[in-house]
Structures are given as C-alpha cells and as structure tokens.
mmCIF file of C-alpha atoms in Angstrom:
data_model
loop_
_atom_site.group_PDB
_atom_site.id
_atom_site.type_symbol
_atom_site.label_atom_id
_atom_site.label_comp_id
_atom_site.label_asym_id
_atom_site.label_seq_id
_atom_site.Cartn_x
_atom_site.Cartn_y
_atom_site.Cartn_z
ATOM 1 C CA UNK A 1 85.399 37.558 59.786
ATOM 2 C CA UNK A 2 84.075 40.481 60.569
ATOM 3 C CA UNK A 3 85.648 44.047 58.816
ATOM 4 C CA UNK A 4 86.843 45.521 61.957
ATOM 5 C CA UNK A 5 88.711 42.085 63.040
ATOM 6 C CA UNK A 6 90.477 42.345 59.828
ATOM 7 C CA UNK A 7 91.961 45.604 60.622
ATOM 8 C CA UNK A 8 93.057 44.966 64.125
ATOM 9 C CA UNK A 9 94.783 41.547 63.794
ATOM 10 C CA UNK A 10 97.820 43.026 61.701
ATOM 11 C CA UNK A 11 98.263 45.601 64.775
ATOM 12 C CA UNK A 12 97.607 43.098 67.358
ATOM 13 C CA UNK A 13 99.997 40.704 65.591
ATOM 14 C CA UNK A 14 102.698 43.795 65.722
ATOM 15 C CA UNK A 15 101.764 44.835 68.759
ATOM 16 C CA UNK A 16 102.464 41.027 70.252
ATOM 17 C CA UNK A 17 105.877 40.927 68.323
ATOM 18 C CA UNK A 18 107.332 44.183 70.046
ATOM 19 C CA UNK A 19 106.060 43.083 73.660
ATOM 20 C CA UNK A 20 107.740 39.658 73.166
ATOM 21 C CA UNK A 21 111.235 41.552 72.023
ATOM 22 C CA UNK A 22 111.132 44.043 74.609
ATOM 23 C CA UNK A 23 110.819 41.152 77.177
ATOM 24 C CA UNK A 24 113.545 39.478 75.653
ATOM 25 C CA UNK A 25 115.478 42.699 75.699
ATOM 26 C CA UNK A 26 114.531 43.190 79.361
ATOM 27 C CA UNK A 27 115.964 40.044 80.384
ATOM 28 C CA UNK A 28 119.299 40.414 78.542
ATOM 29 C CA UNK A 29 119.703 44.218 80.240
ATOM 30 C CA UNK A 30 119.325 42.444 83.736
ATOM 31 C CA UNK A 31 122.254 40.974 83.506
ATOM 32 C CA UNK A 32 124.166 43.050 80.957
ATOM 33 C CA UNK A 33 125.293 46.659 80.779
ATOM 34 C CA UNK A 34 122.308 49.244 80.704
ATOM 35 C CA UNK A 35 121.184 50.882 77.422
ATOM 36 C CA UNK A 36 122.193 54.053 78.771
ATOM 37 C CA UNK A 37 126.823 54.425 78.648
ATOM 38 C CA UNK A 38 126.760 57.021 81.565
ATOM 39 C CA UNK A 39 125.334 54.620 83.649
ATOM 40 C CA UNK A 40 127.938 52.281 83.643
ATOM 41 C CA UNK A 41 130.151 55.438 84.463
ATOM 42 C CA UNK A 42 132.646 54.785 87.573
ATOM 43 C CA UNK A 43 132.706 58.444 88.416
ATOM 44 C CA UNK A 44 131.721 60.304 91.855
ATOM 45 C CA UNK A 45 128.198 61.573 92.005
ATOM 46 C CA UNK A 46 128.713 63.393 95.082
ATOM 47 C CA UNK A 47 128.256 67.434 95.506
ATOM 48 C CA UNK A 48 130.571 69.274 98.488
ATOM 49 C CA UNK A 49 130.016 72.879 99.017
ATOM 50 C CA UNK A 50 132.417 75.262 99.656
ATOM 51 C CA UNK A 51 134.320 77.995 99.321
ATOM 52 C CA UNK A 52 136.753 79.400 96.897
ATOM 53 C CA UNK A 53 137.470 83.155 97.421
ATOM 54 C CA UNK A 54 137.702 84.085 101.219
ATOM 55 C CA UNK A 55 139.853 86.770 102.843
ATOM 56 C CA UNK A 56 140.984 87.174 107.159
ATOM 57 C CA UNK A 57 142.595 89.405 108.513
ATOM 58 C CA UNK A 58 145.690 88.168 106.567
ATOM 59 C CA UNK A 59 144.885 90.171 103.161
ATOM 60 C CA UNK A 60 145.839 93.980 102.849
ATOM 61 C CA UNK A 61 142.521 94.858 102.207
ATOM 62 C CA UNK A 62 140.111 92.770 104.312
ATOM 63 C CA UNK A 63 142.255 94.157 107.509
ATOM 64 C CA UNK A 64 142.712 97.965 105.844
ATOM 65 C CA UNK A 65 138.682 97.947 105.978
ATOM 66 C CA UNK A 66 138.035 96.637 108.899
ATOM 67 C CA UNK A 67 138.786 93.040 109.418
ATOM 68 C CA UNK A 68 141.089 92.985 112.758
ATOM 69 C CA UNK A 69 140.879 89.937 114.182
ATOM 70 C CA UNK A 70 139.157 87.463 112.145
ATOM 71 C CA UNK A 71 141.889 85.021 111.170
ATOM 72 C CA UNK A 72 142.275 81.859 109.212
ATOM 73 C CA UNK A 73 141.868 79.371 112.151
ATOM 74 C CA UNK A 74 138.579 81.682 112.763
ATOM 75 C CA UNK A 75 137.592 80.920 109.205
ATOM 76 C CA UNK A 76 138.149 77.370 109.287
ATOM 77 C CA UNK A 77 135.988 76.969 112.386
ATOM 78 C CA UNK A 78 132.827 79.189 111.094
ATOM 79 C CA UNK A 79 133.550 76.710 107.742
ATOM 80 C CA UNK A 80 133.184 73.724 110.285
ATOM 81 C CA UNK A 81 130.342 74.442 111.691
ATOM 82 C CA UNK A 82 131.917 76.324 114.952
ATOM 83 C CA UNK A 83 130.403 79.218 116.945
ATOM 84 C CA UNK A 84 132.912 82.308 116.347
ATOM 85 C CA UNK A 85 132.515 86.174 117.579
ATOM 86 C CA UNK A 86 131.538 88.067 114.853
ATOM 87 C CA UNK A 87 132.748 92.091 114.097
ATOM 88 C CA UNK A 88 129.363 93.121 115.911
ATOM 89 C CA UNK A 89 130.129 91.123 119.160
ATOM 90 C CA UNK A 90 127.758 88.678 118.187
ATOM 91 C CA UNK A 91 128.180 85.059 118.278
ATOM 92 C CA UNK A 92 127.609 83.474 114.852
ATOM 93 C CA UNK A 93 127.586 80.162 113.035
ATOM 94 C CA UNK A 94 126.473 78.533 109.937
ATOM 95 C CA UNK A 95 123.465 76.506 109.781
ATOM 96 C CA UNK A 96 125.166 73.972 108.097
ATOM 97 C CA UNK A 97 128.873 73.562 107.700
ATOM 98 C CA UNK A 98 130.315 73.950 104.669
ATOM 99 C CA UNK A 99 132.847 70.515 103.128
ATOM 100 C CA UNK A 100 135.758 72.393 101.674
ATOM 101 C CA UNK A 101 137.170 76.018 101.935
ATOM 102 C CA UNK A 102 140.271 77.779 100.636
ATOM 103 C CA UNK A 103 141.687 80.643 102.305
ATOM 104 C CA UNK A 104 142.318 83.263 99.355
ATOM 105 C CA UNK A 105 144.350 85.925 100.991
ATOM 106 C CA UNK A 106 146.293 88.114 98.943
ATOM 107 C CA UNK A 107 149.665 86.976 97.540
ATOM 108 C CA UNK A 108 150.489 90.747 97.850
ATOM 109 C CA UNK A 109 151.877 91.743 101.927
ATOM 110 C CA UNK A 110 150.417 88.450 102.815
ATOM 111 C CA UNK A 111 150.492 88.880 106.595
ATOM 112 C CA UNK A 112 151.553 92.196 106.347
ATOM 113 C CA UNK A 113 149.097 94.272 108.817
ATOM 114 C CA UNK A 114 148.443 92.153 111.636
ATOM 115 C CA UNK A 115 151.941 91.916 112.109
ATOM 116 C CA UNK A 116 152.634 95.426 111.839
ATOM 117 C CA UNK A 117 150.364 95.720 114.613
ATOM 118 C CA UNK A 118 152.104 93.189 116.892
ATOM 119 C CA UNK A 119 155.584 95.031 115.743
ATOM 120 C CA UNK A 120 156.858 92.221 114.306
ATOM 121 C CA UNK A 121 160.452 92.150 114.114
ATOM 122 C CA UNK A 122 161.245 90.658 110.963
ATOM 123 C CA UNK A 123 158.663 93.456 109.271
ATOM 124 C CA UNK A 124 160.512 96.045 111.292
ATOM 125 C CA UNK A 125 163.746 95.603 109.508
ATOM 126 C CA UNK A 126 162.182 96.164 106.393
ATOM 127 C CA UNK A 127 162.230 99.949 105.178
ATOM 128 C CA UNK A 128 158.280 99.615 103.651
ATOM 129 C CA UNK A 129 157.880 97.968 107.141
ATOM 130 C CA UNK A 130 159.243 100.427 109.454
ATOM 131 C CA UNK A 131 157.370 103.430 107.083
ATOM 132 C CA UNK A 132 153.989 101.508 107.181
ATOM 133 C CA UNK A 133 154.522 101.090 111.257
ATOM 134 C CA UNK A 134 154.659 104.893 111.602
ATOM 135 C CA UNK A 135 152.033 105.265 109.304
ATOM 136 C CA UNK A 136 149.429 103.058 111.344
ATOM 137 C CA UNK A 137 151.006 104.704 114.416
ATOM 138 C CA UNK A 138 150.475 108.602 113.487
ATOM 139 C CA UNK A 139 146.817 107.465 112.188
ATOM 140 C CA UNK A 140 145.973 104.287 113.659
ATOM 141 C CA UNK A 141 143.293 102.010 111.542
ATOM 142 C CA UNK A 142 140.550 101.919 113.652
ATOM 143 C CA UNK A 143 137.575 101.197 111.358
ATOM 144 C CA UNK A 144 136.973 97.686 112.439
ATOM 145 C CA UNK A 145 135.281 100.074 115.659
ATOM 146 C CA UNK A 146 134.182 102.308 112.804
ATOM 147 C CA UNK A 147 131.490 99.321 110.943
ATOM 148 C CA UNK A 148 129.801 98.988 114.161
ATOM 149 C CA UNK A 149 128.916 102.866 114.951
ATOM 150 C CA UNK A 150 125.029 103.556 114.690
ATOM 151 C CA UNK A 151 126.135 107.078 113.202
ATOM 152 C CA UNK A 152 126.758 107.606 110.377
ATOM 153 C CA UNK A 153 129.131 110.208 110.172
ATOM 154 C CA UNK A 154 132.092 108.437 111.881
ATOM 155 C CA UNK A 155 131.915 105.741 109.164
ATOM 156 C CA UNK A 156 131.844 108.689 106.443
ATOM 157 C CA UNK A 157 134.677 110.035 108.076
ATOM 158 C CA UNK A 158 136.621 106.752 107.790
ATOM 159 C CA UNK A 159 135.508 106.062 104.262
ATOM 160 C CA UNK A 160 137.517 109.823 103.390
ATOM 161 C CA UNK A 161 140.373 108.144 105.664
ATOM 162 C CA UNK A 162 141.367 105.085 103.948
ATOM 163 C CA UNK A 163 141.109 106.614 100.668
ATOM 164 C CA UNK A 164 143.253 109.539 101.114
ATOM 165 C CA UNK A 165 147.033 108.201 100.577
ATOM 166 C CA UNK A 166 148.587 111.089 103.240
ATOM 167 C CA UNK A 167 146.343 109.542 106.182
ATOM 168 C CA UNK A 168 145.029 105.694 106.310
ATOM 169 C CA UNK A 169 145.160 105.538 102.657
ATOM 170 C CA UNK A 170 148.337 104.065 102.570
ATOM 171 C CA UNK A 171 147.997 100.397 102.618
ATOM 172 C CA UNK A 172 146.415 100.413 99.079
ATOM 173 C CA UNK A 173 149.756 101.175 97.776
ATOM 174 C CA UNK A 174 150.358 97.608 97.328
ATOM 175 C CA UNK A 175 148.166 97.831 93.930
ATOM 176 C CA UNK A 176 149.009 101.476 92.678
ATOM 177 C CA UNK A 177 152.704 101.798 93.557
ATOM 178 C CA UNK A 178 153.925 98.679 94.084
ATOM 179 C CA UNK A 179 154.740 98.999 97.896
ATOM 180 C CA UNK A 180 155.724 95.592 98.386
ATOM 181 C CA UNK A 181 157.844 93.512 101.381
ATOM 182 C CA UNK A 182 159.915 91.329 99.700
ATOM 183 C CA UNK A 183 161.963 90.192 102.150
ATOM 184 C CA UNK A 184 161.734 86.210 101.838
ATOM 185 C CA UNK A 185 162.641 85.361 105.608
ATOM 186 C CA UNK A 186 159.569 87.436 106.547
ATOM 187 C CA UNK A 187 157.237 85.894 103.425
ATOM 188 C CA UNK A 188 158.243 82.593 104.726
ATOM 189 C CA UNK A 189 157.293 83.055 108.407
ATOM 190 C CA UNK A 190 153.870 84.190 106.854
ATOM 191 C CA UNK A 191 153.274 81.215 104.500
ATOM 192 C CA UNK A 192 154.051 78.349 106.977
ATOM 193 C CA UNK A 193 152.060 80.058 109.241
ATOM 194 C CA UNK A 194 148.621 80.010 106.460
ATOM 195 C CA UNK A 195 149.754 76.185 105.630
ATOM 196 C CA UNK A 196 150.176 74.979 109.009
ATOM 197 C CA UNK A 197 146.125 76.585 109.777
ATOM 198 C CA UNK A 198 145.791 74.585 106.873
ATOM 199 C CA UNK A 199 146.910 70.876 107.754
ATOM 200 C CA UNK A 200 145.340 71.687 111.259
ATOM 201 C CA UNK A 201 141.953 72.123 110.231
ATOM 202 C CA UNK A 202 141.752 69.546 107.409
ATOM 203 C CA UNK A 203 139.696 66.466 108.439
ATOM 204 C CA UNK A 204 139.945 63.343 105.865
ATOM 205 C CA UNK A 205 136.473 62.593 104.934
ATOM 206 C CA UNK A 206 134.670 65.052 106.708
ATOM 207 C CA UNK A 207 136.543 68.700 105.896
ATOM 208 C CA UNK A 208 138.983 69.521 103.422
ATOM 209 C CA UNK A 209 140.806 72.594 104.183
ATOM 210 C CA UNK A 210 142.422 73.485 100.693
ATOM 211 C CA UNK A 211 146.038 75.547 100.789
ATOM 212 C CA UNK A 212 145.535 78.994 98.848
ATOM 213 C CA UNK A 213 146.141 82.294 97.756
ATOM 214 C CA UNK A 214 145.090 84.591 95.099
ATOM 215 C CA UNK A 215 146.858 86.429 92.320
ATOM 216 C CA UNK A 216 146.249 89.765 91.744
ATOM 217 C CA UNK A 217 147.837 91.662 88.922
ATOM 218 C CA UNK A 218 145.485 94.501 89.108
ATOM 219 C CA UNK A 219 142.697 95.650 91.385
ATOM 220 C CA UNK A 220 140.050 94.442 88.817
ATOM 221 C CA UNK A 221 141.953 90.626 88.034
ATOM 222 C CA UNK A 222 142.043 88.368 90.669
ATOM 223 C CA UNK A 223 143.200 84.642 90.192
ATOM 224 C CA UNK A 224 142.830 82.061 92.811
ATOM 225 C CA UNK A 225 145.816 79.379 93.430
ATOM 226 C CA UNK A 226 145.056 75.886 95.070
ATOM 227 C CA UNK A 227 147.069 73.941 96.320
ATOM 228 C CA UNK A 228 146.112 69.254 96.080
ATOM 229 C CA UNK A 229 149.231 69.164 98.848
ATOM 230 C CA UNK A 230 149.799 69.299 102.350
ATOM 231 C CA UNK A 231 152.156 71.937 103.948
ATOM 232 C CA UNK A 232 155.310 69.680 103.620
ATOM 233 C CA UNK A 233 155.291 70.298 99.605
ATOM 234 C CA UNK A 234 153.786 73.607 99.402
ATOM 235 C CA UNK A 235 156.238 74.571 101.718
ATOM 236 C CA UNK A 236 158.718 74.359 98.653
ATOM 237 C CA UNK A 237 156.998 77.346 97.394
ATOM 238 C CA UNK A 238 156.638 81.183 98.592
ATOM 239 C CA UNK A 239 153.016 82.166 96.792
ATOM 240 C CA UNK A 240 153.582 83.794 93.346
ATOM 241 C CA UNK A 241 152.394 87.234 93.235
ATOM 242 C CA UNK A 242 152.255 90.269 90.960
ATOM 243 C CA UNK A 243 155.317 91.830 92.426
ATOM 244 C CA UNK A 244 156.752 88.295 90.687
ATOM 245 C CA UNK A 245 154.935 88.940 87.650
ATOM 246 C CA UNK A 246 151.715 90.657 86.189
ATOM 247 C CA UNK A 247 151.744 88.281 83.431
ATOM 248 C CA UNK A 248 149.331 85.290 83.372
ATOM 249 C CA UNK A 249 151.587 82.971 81.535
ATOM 250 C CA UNK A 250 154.216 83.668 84.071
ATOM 251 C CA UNK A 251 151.452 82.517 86.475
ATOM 252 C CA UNK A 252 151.073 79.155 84.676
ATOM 253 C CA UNK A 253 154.857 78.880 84.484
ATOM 254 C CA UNK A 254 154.866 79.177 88.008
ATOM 255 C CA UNK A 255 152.224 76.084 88.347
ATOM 256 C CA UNK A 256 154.024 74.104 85.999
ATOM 257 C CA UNK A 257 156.964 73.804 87.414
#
C-alpha cells in the first residue's frame, strides 16, 4: 500500500464515523427538541413600537409653552395613523402608525390650563384657581401664536415672559412653590376624562392605548406610571403625584397597593 494511503485511511475512517453520527443525530433532532433550549422557548417574538413619554395640552408645561389645543384624543389619532392639524396649520401624519402609546401628562395640575381657559367651574372655586384665572387674564398665554412668528423678536419676548414669575411665569410654580389644586372633585373630573380618551382609542389587536401619567418630584426626575387596566379599575385611583409625596418609595407604595 502505498505511503500516502496509509496516512489517509485513519482520517477517512474518522472522517466516515462522524458523518454517520451526525446523520444519526440529524434524524433524532427531527423529531425531538432542537439542540438549541431557546428554541423550544414559548415566548412572543414580536416587536410593537411606541411611545412612552408624551405630553397634550393636558400637562402644565406642554400648554404654558405653547401647546393649546393639541389634546389626548389628538394624540391618539396622529399615534393611529390619522391626519391631525399641526401648531403651524399644517396637516400632518405619521408615515407609519405607531402600536402602543401612553399619554404621560403631568400628575401635577393635570388638566389644569385648558380648563382655566374654558373657566371651568369646579377650578374657579379653588383659591390657586381663581388667582391663576386672573393671572392668564391680566397676561394672557399667547405663545402657541408666538412658535409660529417668522421674527424673531416676538418669540424672544415670550421666552422673557414665561420665565418671569410677576407676568406668564406663573404656571411653573407647580415645581418651585408647590402651587398645587388639590381639590379631589376637580382631579377626578380630569382623570376620567384622560381614561375615558383612553378606552376610546384602544383597539384589541391593532392599538393599545396604555392609561398614564408621570411623576415628577423635581424638574430634573420624571417617572412614568402605566396603567395594564381599563378605566373601570384605574378609576379607583386619582394619579399619585409629588404634592402626595417626593419620595420614590412612597411611589412604589402607591403601586403596590
């Protein structure tokens, strides 16, 4: 036998012995459990995108700079897929809808501005209510007009405005000094409102529209609640804000119970 046959027979002889238990192997894994444990996994593989973190017209803020009109329902439709007027008079939508949002409006005067400008009555009775109202009254808020000027010195202008606490600064008080409506009839009328937006725009299997707030202690923490439930349970519940507590523990307390 030649030299060279005398090296290669051992390998081909190995070489035969793997290929015959890797077909053996092959034909057990057909009809067994694969090699690999995550693939037996029953878990969902599916991604959604979404939203976590949006403010309307609802949050102190949002509406203090310039956000007017744009309100949950208008939220839920641009999430959907819906044409809706932008700040600019433009129509806008998204090129493709998103599968989930949640509404993160501030726990904090929740409701608070847009209902100070339709002189609500329940706000009215309030004593922060009825000092806000003549606040927005002696220097109305008009920088939603403001964003859309071409010049720049009107938006200057309004950018001294909202800062200084004597003239349209005043709705930040709700982080530095604690202005807060507390009254629990008015809360409620606000929170129904946000949960019933809520159930109407969720869609089983096509558009989940998560219940939400968020929790801000301070102007530089910010905490996002969400809600599994419908508006029937989370009803129970008035959103827990910093005026409850500043204290994250509290917070998981809160979700606990």
């Amino acid at each position: 036998m030649p030299s060279y046959q005398k090296l290669f027979l051992p390998l081909l002889s190995t070489l035969l012995c793997v290929n015959s238990v890797y077909a053996s192997d092959s034909q057990e894994t057909d009809s067994a459990k694969s090699y690999s444990p995550s693939a037996n996994e029953d878990y969902p593989i599916n991604v959604y995108w979404g939203d976590t973190h949006l403010h309307t017209n609802l949050s102190v803020d949002a509406n203090g700079v310039g956000n007017k009109s744009l309100t949950p329902d208008d939220a839920y439709r641009f999430a959907k897929g819906e044409t809706v007027r932008a700040h600019n008079g433009k129509d806008v939508s998204l090129s493709r809808p998103l599968d989930f949002l949640v509404i993160a409006d501030h726990a904090v005067n929740i409701g608070v501005m847009p209902r100070l400008a339709s002189g609500d009555s329940l706000l009215l009775k309030t004593e922060l209510g009825k000092r806000w109202y003549e606040k927005m009254q002696q220097y109305p808020l008009n920088t939603g007009e403001v964003l859309n000027y071409s010049d720049r010195k009107p938006y200057q202008k309004m950018l001294a405005a909202i800062v200084n606490p004597e003239e349209q600064g005043f709705f930040w008080n709700s982080w530095f000094e604690d202005d807060v409506i507390r009254d629990a009839g008015f809360r409620r009328s606000v929170w129904e409102s946000v949960t019933a937006s809520a159930d109407r725009h969720n869609q089983a299997g096509s558009f989940t529209a998560f219940i939400g707030y968020e929790w801000t202690p301070t102007p530089a923490v910010h905490r996002v609640v969400i809600f599994k439930d419908a508006a029937d349970k989370v009803n129970r519940v008035l959103p827990f804000s910093k005026d409850d507590s500043k204290d994250p523990e509290r917070l998981w307390d809160y979700l606990s119970d």
